Amino acid sequence: MDNTWGDLTNPTVDELERLSGVHPGSRRVHAKGICCRAAFKPSGLAAGLTTAVHLREQGGEVEAIVRFSGSSSDPSLADLMSPGKGMAVRFQPAGGDVSVLTAVNVPVFFAKTPSSFIDLIKEANRLKGGGFEAIAAAAELAAHFPEARHAMAHIGKLRPPASYGACRYYAIHAFMLVDAAGKRRPAKFEWLPELEVETLSLGALKSLPEDYLERDAAERLKHAPLRFHLNIVLGQDGDPTDDPTVPWPDGRERIEGGILEVTDVIPEPDGLTMDPTVTGAGIEPSDDPILRFRSPVYRESARRRGRGE
Ligand code: HEM
């Protein structure tokens, strides 16, 4: 897959850099964020479906690093201005494989292939004014790119969340769960917050500090962890695994994989990269070309920021 899309890796990162310029040392998107320590408590209910260590052991506890972020490429953009939010989790089971799960607060993506992704970002750069999150541009982009229409409808409705802990996050892509006999089954992942999903009223917006989400998380974590339930949505025959722009039909079976407890804000660990194809044994990336393309792009973004570019 890298061979097919590999030549688009650098042009894609270059195009992302045009969204708001280069901000040395920052991620090329999802630039502003905070890292937290967390513990994941697997329910054991997925043990028959996957050998993934972090999902199997009922009663166990798996260390995790979580990074909450705003989707903008500009690390100085106020939290309020970037209603698209990310939650990236790196499960680090003792004696097991690291597994990364990245998720955002919309259920579908706006591009089906790496080449349409880059075309769309070029178009966003052409329409600029507000950049990546310009809600006004969403309708126009959807008109140019029919595959983006589901995602743009969701993005257009986004409002600033009350808290990173009050968003529902979707990992969007299909992954393959692999059981002990080697049987593979498609699944998607979602994080459901224990707090009620809440966005802010217009009145509240005026008085908000630029980093209100970071302050909110730090304040809440002084009193109690932020909890999220991991929903594993099981695909059925015919559900597309290679197209992140369309949702699976409603009513698919869901398993509660466990509960994540986010406990403390921590400094970002050196070299932290949330490559979504790092899944560990028991979970495999699906045939989704966007999912596979993300790996070399994240590597290139990390390489540039790691050199202070
Ligand atoms: C072709 C499609 C995509 C491209 C080119 C892309 C590009 C990027 C890049 C360059 C970064 C910064 C990486 C780093 O420096 O470590 C990033 C971060 C991120 N992306 Fe994507 N992305 C894509 C699709 C997605 C999708 C579908 C999701 C949601 C499931 C997503 C969620 C995130 C999140 C949450 C982060 C922040 C990760 C962190 O906190 O380290 N991205 N993306």
CSV table of N, CA, C and O in Angstrom, one decimal, residues 92-194:
chain,number,residue,atom,x,y,z
A,92,GLN,N,-0.8,0.4,26.3
A,92,GLN,CA,0.6,-0.1,26.5
A,92,GLN,C,0.5,-1.2,27.5
A,92,GLN,O,1.0,-1.1,28.6
A,93,PRO,N,0.0,-2.4,27.1
A,93,PRO,CA,-0.2,-3.5,28.0
A,93,PRO,C,1.2,-4.1,28.5
A,93,PRO,O,2.1,-4.2,27.6
A,94,ALA,N,1.3,-4.4,29.7
A,94,ALA,CA,2.6,-5.0,30.2
A,94,ALA,C,2.7,-6.4,29.5
A,94,ALA,O,1.8,-7.2,29.5
A,95,GLY,N,3.8,-6.6,28.9
A,95,GLY,CA,4.1,-7.8,28.2
A,95,GLY,C,3.3,-8.1,27.0
A,95,GLY,O,3.2,-9.2,26.5
A,96,GLY,N,2.6,-7.0,26.4
A,96,GLY,CA,1.8,-7.2,25.2
A,96,GLY,C,2.2,-6.1,24.2
A,96,GLY,O,2.9,-5.2,24.5
A,97,ASP,N,1.6,-6.2,23.0
A,97,ASP,CA,1.9,-5.2,22.0
A,97,ASP,C,1.2,-3.9,22.3
A,97,ASP,O,0.0,-3.9,22.7
A,98,VAL,N,1.9,-2.8,21.9
A,98,VAL,CA,1.3,-1.5,21.9
A,98,VAL,C,0.2,-1.5,20.9
A,98,VAL,O,0.3,-2.1,19.8
A,99,SER,N,-0.9,-0.8,21.1
A,99,SER,CA,-2.0,-0.7,20.1
A,99,SER,C,-2.5,0.7,20.2
A,99,SER,O,-2.8,1.3,21.3
A,100,VAL,N,-2.6,1.3,19.0
A,100,VAL,CA,-3.0,2.8,18.9
A,100,VAL,C,-4.4,2.8,18.4
A,100,VAL,O,-4.8,2.1,17.5
A,101,LEU,N,-5.2,3.7,18.9
A,101,LEU,CA,-6.6,3.9,18.4
A,101,LEU,C,-6.8,5.4,18.3
A,101,LEU,O,-6.8,6.1,19.4
A,102,THR,N,-6.9,6.0,17.1
A,102,THR,CA,-7.2,7.4,17.0
A,102,THR,C,-8.6,7.6,16.6
A,102,THR,O,-9.2,6.9,15.8
A,103,ALA,N,-9.2,8.6,17.2
A,103,ALA,CA,-10.7,8.9,17.0
A,103,ALA,C,-10.9,10.4,16.9
A,103,ALA,O,-10.2,11.2,17.5
A,104,VAL,N,-12.0,10.7,16.3
A,104,VAL,CA,-12.5,12.1,16.2
A,104,VAL,C,-14.0,12.2,16.5
A,104,VAL,O,-14.6,11.2,16.5
A,105,ASN,N,-14.5,13.4,16.7
A,105,ASN,CA,-15.9,13.6,17.1
A,105,ASN,C,-16.8,13.7,15.9
A,105,ASN,O,-17.9,14.2,16.0
A,106,VAL,N,-16.5,13.1,14.8
A,106,VAL,CA,-17.4,12.9,13.7
A,106,VAL,C,-17.3,11.4,13.2
A,106,VAL,O,-16.2,10.8,13.3
A,107,PRO,N,-18.4,10.8,12.8
A,107,PRO,CA,-18.3,9.3,12.5
A,107,PRO,C,-17.8,8.9,11.2
A,107,PRO,O,-17.6,7.7,11.0
A,108,VAL,N,-17.7,9.8,10.2
A,108,VAL,CA,-17.2,9.4,8.9
A,108,VAL,C,-16.1,10.4,8.4
A,108,VAL,O,-16.1,11.6,8.9
A,109,PHE,N,-15.3,10.0,7.5
A,109,PHE,CA,-14.2,10.9,7.0
A,109,PHE,C,-14.7,11.5,5.7
A,109,PHE,O,-15.7,11.1,5.0
A,110,PHE,N,-13.9,12.5,5.2
A,110,PHE,CA,-14.4,13.2,4.0
A,110,PHE,C,-13.8,12.8,2.7
A,110,PHE,O,-14.1,13.3,1.6
A,111,ALA,N,-12.8,11.9,2.8
A,111,ALA,CA,-12.1,11.4,1.6
A,111,ALA,C,-12.0,9.9,1.6
A,111,ALA,O,-11.8,9.3,2.6
A,112,LYS,N,-12.2,9.3,0.3
A,112,LYS,CA,-12.2,7.9,0.2
A,112,LYS,C,-10.8,7.3,-0.1
A,112,LYS,O,-10.5,6.2,0.1
A,113,THR,N,-10.0,8.2,-0.8
A,113,THR,CA,-8.7,7.7,-1.2
A,113,THR,C,-7.6,8.8,-0.9
A,113,THR,O,-8.0,10.0,-0.8
A,114,PRO,N,-6.4,8.5,-0.8
A,114,PRO,CA,-5.3,9.5,-0.6
A,114,PRO,C,-5.4,10.6,-1.7
A,114,PRO,O,-5.2,11.8,-1.4
A,115,SER,N,-5.6,10.2,-2.9
A,115,SER,CA,-5.6,11.2,-4.0
A,115,SER,C,-6.8,12.2,-3.8
A,115,SER,O,-6.7,13.4,-4.0
A,116,SER,N,-8.0,11.7,-3.4
A,116,SER,CA,-9.1,12.6,-3.2
A,116,SER,C,-8.8,13.5,-1.9
A,116,SER,O,-9.2,14.6,-1.8
A,117,PHE,N,-8.1,12.9,-0.9
A,117,PHE,CA,-7.8,13.7,0.3
A,117,PHE,C,-6.9,14.9,-0.1
A,117,PHE,O,-7.2,16.0,0.2
A,118,ILE,N,-5.9,14.6,-0.9
A,118,ILE,CA,-5.0,15.8,-1.3
A,118,ILE,C,-5.7,16.8,-2.2
A,118,ILE,O,-5.6,18.0,-2.0
A,119,ASP,N,-6.6,16.3,-3.0
A,119,ASP,CA,-7.4,17.2,-3.9
A,119,ASP,C,-8.3,18.1,-3.0
A,119,ASP,O,-8.4,19.3,-3.2
A,120,LEU,N,-8.9,17.5,-2.0
A,120,LEU,CA,-9.7,18.2,-1.1
A,120,LEU,C,-9.0,19.3,-0.2
A,120,LEU,O,-9.5,20.4,0.0
A,121,ILE,N,-7.8,18.9,0.2
A,121,ILE,CA,-7.0,19.8,1.0
A,121,ILE,C,-6.6,21.0,0.1
A,121,ILE,O,-6.6,22.2,0.5
A,122,LYS,N,-6.2,20.7,-1.1
A,122,LYS,CA,-5.9,21.7,-2.1
A,122,LYS,C,-7.0,22.7,-2.3
A,122,LYS,O,-6.9,23.9,-2.3
A,123,GLU,N,-8.2,22.1,-2.4
A,123,GLU,CA,-9.4,23.0,-2.5
A,123,GLU,C,-9.7,23.8,-1.3
A,123,GLU,O,-10.0,25.0,-1.4
A,124,ALA,N,-9.5,23.2,-0.1
A,124,ALA,CA,-9.6,24.0,1.1
A,124,ALA,C,-8.6,25.1,1.2
A,124,ALA,O,-8.9,26.2,1.6
A,125,ASN,N,-7.4,24.8,0.7
A,125,ASN,CA,-6.4,25.9,0.7
A,125,ASN,C,-6.8,27.0,-0.3
A,125,ASN,O,-6.6,28.2,-0.1
A,126,ARG,N,-7.5,26.6,-1.4
A,126,ARG,CA,-7.9,27.6,-2.4
A,126,ARG,C,-9.0,28.5,-1.8
A,126,ARG,O,-9.0,29.7,-2.0
A,127,LEU,N,-9.9,27.8,-1.0
A,127,LEU,CA,-11.1,28.6,-0.5
A,127,LEU,C,-10.7,29.3,0.8
A,127,LEU,O,-11.5,30.0,1.3
A,128,LYS,N,-9.4,29.2,1.2
A,128,LYS,CA,-9.0,29.6,2.6
A,128,LYS,C,-9.6,30.9,3.0
A,128,LYS,O,-10.1,31.7,2.2
A,129,GLY,N,-9.3,31.2,4.2
A,129,GLY,CA,-9.9,32.3,4.9
A,129,GLY,C,-10.0,31.8,6.3
A,129,GLY,O,-9.4,32.3,7.2
A,130,GLY,N,-10.7,30.7,6.4
A,130,GLY,CA,-10.9,30.1,7.7
A,130,GLY,C,-10.1,28.8,7.8
A,130,GLY,O,-9.9,28.3,8.9
A,131,GLY,N,-9.5,28.3,6.7
A,131,GLY,CA,-8.7,27.0,6.9
A,131,GLY,C,-9.6,25.8,7.0
A,131,GLY,O,-10.7,25.8,6.6
A,132,PHE,N,-8.9,24.8,7.6
A,132,PHE,CA,-9.5,23.4,7.6
A,132,PHE,C,-10.9,23.4,8.2
A,132,PHE,O,-11.8,22.7,7.7
A,133,GLU,N,-11.1,24.2,9.2
A,133,GLU,CA,-12.4,24.1,9.9
A,133,GLU,C,-13.5,25.0,9.4
A,133,GLU,O,-14.5,25.2,10.0
A,134,ALA,N,-13.2,25.7,8.3
A,134,ALA,CA,-14.1,26.8,7.9
A,134,ALA,C,-15.4,26.1,7.6
A,134,ALA,O,-15.6,25.5,6.5
A,135,ILE,N,-16.4,26.3,8.5
A,135,ILE,CA,-17.7,25.6,8.3
A,135,ILE,C,-18.3,26.2,7.0
A,135,ILE,O,-19.0,25.4,6.3
A,136,ALA,N,-18.1,27.4,6.8
A,136,ALA,CA,-18.8,28.0,5.6
A,136,ALA,C,-18.3,27.4,4.3
A,136,ALA,O,-19.0,27.3,3.3
A,137,ALA,N,-17.1,26.9,4.3
A,137,ALA,CA,-16.5,26.2,3.1
A,137,ALA,C,-17.0,24.8,3.0
A,137,ALA,O,-16.9,24.2,1.9
A,138,ALA,N,-17.6,24.3,4.1
A,138,ALA,CA,-18.0,22.8,4.1
A,138,ALA,C,-19.0,22.5,2.9
A,138,ALA,O,-18.8,21.5,2.2
A,139,ALA,N,-20.0,23.4,2.8
A,139,ALA,CA,-21.0,23.1,1.8
A,139,ALA,C,-20.4,23.1,0.4
A,139,ALA,O,-20.7,22.3,-0.5
A,140,GLU,N,-19.5,24.1,0.2
A,140,GLU,CA,-18.9,24.2,-1.2
A,140,GLU,C,-18.0,23.0,-1.4
A,140,GLU,O,-18.0,22.4,-2.5
A,141,LEU,N,-17.3,22.6,-0.4
A,141,LEU,CA,-16.4,21.4,-0.6
A,141,LEU,C,-17.3,20.2,-0.9
A,141,LEU,O,-16.9,19.4,-1.8
A,142,ALA,N,-18.4,20.0,-0.2
A,142,ALA,CA,-19.2,18.9,-0.4
A,142,ALA,C,-19.8,18.9,-1.8
A,142,ALA,O,-19.9,17.8,-2.4
A,143,ALA,N,-20.0,20.1,-2.4
A,143,ALA,CA,-20.6,20.1,-3.7
A,143,ALA,C,-19.5,19.7,-4.7
A,143,ALA,O,-19.8,19.0,-5.7
A,144,HIS,N,-18.2,20.0,-4.5
A,144,HIS,CA,-17.1,19.6,-5.4
A,144,HIS,C,-16.8,18.1,-5.2
A,144,HIS,O,-16.3,17.5,-6.1
A,145,PHE,N,-17.0,17.6,-4.0
A,145,PHE,CA,-16.6,16.3,-3.7
A,145,PHE,C,-17.7,15.5,-3.1
A,145,PHE,O,-17.9,15.5,-1.8
A,146,PRO,N,-18.6,14.9,-3.9
A,146,PRO,CA,-19.8,14.2,-3.4
A,146,PRO,C,-19.4,13.2,-2.3
A,146,PRO,O,-20.2,13.0,-1.4
A,147,GLU,N,-18.2,12.5,-2.4
A,147,GLU,CA,-17.9,11.5,-1.4
A,147,GLU,C,-17.8,12.2,0.0
A,147,GLU,O,-17.8,11.5,1.0
A,148,ALA,N,-17.6,13.5,0.0
A,148,ALA,CA,-17.4,14.2,1.3
A,148,ALA,C,-18.7,14.5,2.0
A,148,ALA,O,-18.7,15.1,3.1
A,149,ARG,N,-19.9,14.3,1.3
A,149,ARG,CA,-21.1,14.9,1.8
A,149,ARG,C,-21.5,14.4,3.2
A,149,ARG,O,-22.0,15.3,4.0
A,150,HIS,N,-21.3,13.1,3.5
A,150,HIS,CA,-21.7,12.7,4.9
A,150,HIS,C,-20.9,13.4,5.9
A,150,HIS,O,-21.4,13.9,6.9
A,151,ALA,N,-19.6,13.4,5.7
A,151,ALA,CA,-18.7,14.1,6.7
A,151,ALA,C,-18.9,15.6,6.8
A,151,ALA,O,-19.0,16.1,7.9
A,152,MET,N,-19.1,16.2,5.6
A,152,MET,CA,-19.4,17.7,5.7
A,152,MET,C,-20.7,18.0,6.4
A,152,MET,O,-20.7,19.0,7.1
A,153,ALA,N,-21.7,17.1,6.3
A,153,ALA,CA,-22.9,17.4,7.0
A,153,ALA,C,-22.6,17.3,8.5
A,153,ALA,O,-23.2,18.2,9.3
A,154,HIS,N,-21.8,16.4,8.9
A,154,HIS,CA,-21.5,16.3,10.4
A,154,HIS,C,-20.6,17.5,10.8
A,154,HIS,O,-20.8,18.1,11.9
A,155,ILE,N,-19.6,17.8,10.0
A,155,ILE,CA,-18.7,18.9,10.3
A,155,ILE,C,-19.4,20.2,10.4
A,155,ILE,O,-19.2,21.0,11.4
A,156,GLY,N,-20.4,20.4,9.5
A,156,GLY,CA,-21.2,21.6,9.5
A,156,GLY,C,-22.0,21.8,10.8
A,156,GLY,O,-22.3,22.9,11.2
A,157,LYS,N,-22.3,20.7,11.4
A,157,LYS,CA,-23.2,20.8,12.6
A,157,LYS,C,-22.4,20.8,13.9
A,157,LYS,O,-22.9,21.0,15.0
A,158,LEU,N,-21.0,20.7,13.8
A,158,LEU,CA,-20.2,20.7,15.0
A,158,LEU,C,-20.3,22.0,15.8
A,158,LEU,O,-20.3,23.1,15.1
A,159,ARG,N,-20.4,21.9,17.1
A,159,ARG,CA,-20.4,23.1,17.9
A,159,ARG,C,-19.3,22.9,19.0
A,159,ARG,O,-18.9,21.7,19.3
A,160,PRO,N,-18.7,24.0,19.5
A,160,PRO,CA,-17.6,23.8,20.5
A,160,PRO,C,-18.1,22.9,21.7
A,160,PRO,O,-19.1,23.1,22.3
A,161,PRO,N,-17.3,21.8,22.0
A,161,PRO,CA,-17.8,20.9,23.1
A,161,PRO,C,-17.5,21.6,24.4
A,161,PRO,O,-16.7,22.5,24.6
A,162,ALA,N,-18.3,21.2,25.4
A,162,ALA,CA,-18.2,21.7,26.8
A,162,ALA,C,-16.9,21.2,27.4
A,162,ALA,O,-16.3,21.9,28.3
A,163,SER,N,-16.4,20.0,27.0
A,163,SER,CA,-15.3,19.4,27.6
A,163,SER,C,-14.7,18.3,26.6
A,163,SER,O,-15.5,17.7,25.9
A,164,TYR,N,-13.4,18.1,26.7
A,164,TYR,CA,-12.9,16.9,26.0
A,164,TYR,C,-13.6,15.6,26.5
A,164,TYR,O,-13.7,14.7,25.7
A,165,GLY,N,-14.0,15.7,27.7
A,165,GLY,CA,-14.7,14.5,28.3
A,165,GLY,C,-16.1,14.4,28.0
A,165,GLY,O,-16.8,13.4,28.4
A,166,ALA,N,-16.7,15.3,27.2
A,166,ALA,CA,-18.1,15.3,26.9
A,166,ALA,C,-18.3,15.2,25.4
A,166,ALA,O,-19.3,15.7,24.9
A,167,CYS,N,-17.4,14.5,24.7
A,167,CYS,CA,-17.6,14.2,23.3
A,167,CYS,C,-17.6,12.7,23.1
A,167,CYS,O,-17.0,12.0,23.8
A,168,ARG,N,-18.3,12.4,22.0
A,168,ARG,CA,-18.3,11.0,21.6
A,168,ARG,C,-17.3,10.9,20.4
A,168,ARG,O,-17.3,11.8,19.5
A,169,TYR,N,-16.4,10.0,20.5
A,169,TYR,CA,-15.3,9.9,19.5
A,169,TYR,C,-15.4,8.6,18.7
A,169,TYR,O,-15.6,7.5,19.3
A,170,TYR,N,-15.1,8.7,17.4
A,170,TYR,CA,-15.3,7.6,16.5
A,170,TYR,C,-13.9,7.3,15.8
A,170,TYR,O,-13.3,8.2,15.2
A,171,ALA,N,-13.5,6.0,15.8
A,171,ALA,CA,-12.2,5.7,15.1
A,171,ALA,C,-12.4,5.6,13.6
A,171,ALA,O,-11.5,5.4,12.9
A,172,ILE,N,-13.6,5.6,13.2
A,172,ILE,CA,-14.1,5.7,11.7
A,172,ILE,C,-13.8,4.5,10.9
A,172,ILE,O,-14.7,3.9,10.3
A,173,HIS,N,-12.5,4.1,10.8
A,173,HIS,CA,-12.1,3.0,9.9
A,173,HIS,C,-12.6,1.7,10.4
A,173,HIS,O,-12.8,1.5,11.6
A,174,ALA,N,-12.7,0.7,9.5
A,174,ALA,CA,-12.9,-0.7,9.9
A,174,ALA,C,-11.5,-1.3,10.2
A,174,ALA,O,-10.5,-0.9,9.6
A,175,PHE,N,-11.5,-2.1,11.2
A,175,PHE,CA,-10.3,-2.9,11.5
A,175,PHE,C,-10.7,-4.4,11.5
A,175,PHE,O,-11.9,-4.7,11.6
A,176,MET,N,-9.8,-5.3,11.5
A,176,MET,CA,-10.1,-6.7,11.5
A,176,MET,C,-9.7,-7.2,12.9
A,176,MET,O,-8.5,-7.1,13.3
A,177,LEU,N,-10.7,-7.8,13.6
A,177,LEU,CA,-10.4,-8.5,14.8
A,177,LEU,C,-10.0,-9.9,14.5
A,177,LEU,O,-10.6,-10.6,13.6
A,178,VAL,N,-8.9,-10.4,15.1
A,178,VAL,CA,-8.4,-11.8,14.7
A,178,VAL,C,-8.5,-12.6,16.0
A,178,VAL,O,-7.9,-12.2,17.0
A,179,ASP,N,-9.2,-13.7,15.9
A,179,ASP,CA,-9.3,-14.6,17.2
A,179,ASP,C,-8.2,-15.6,17.2
A,179,ASP,O,-7.3,-15.7,16.3
A,180,ALA,N,-8.3,-16.4,18.3
A,180,ALA,CA,-7.2,-17.4,18.5
A,180,ALA,C,-7.0,-18.4,17.4
A,180,ALA,O,-5.9,-18.9,17.1
A,181,ALA,N,-8.1,-18.7,16.7
A,181,ALA,CA,-8.1,-19.6,15.5
A,181,ALA,C,-7.7,-18.9,14.2
A,181,ALA,O,-7.7,-19.6,13.2
A,182,GLY,N,-7.5,-17.6,14.3
A,182,GLY,CA,-7.1,-16.9,13.1
A,182,GLY,C,-8.3,-16.4,12.3
A,182,GLY,O,-8.1,-15.8,11.2
A,183,LYS,N,-9.5,-16.5,12.8
A,183,LYS,CA,-10.7,-16.0,12.1
A,183,LYS,C,-10.7,-14.5,12.2
A,183,LYS,O,-10.4,-13.9,13.3
A,184,ARG,N,-11.0,-13.9,11.1
A,184,ARG,CA,-11.0,-12.4,11.0
A,184,ARG,C,-12.4,-11.9,10.9
A,184,ARG,O,-13.2,-12.4,10.2
A,185,ARG,N,-12.7,-10.8,11.6
A,185,ARG,CA,-14.0,-10.2,11.6
A,185,ARG,C,-13.9,-8.7,11.6
A,185,ARG,O,-13.2,-8.1,12.5
A,186,PRO,N,-14.6,-8.0,10.7
A,186,PRO,CA,-14.5,-6.5,10.7
A,186,PRO,C,-15.2,-5.9,11.9
A,186,PRO,O,-16.3,-6.3,12.3
A,187,ALA,N,-14.6,-4.8,12.4
A,187,ALA,CA,-15.2,-4.1,13.5
A,187,ALA,C,-14.8,-2.6,13.4
A,187,ALA,O,-13.8,-2.3,12.8
A,188,LYS,N,-15.6,-1.8,14.0
A,188,LYS,CA,-15.3,-0.4,14.2
A,188,LYS,C,-15.3,-0.1,15.7
A,188,LYS,O,-15.9,-0.8,16.5
A,189,PHE,N,-14.6,1.0,16.1
A,189,PHE,CA,-14.5,1.4,17.5
A,189,PHE,C,-15.0,2.8,17.8
A,189,PHE,O,-14.8,3.7,17.0
A,190,GLU,N,-15.7,2.9,18.9
A,190,GLU,CA,-16.2,4.2,19.3
A,190,GLU,C,-15.9,4.4,20.8
A,190,GLU,O,-16.1,3.4,21.6
A,191,TRP,N,-15.7,5.6,21.2
A,191,TRP,CA,-15.6,6.0,22.7
A,191,TRP,C,-16.8,6.7,23.1
A,191,TRP,O,-17.1,7.8,22.5
A,192,LEU,N,-17.6,6.2,24.0
A,192,LEU,CA,-18.7,6.9,24.5
A,192,LEU,C,-18.4,7.5,25.9
A,192,LEU,O,-18.0,6.7,26.8
A,193,PRO,N,-18.5,8.8,26.1
A,193,PRO,CA,-18.2,9.4,27.3
A,193,PRO,C,-19.2,9.1,28.4
A,193,PRO,O,-20.4,8.9,28.2
A,194,GLU,N,-18.7,9.0,29.7
A,194,GLU,CA,-19.6,8.8,30.8
A,194,GLU,C,-20.3,10.1,31.1
A,194,GLU,O,-21.5,10.1,31.4
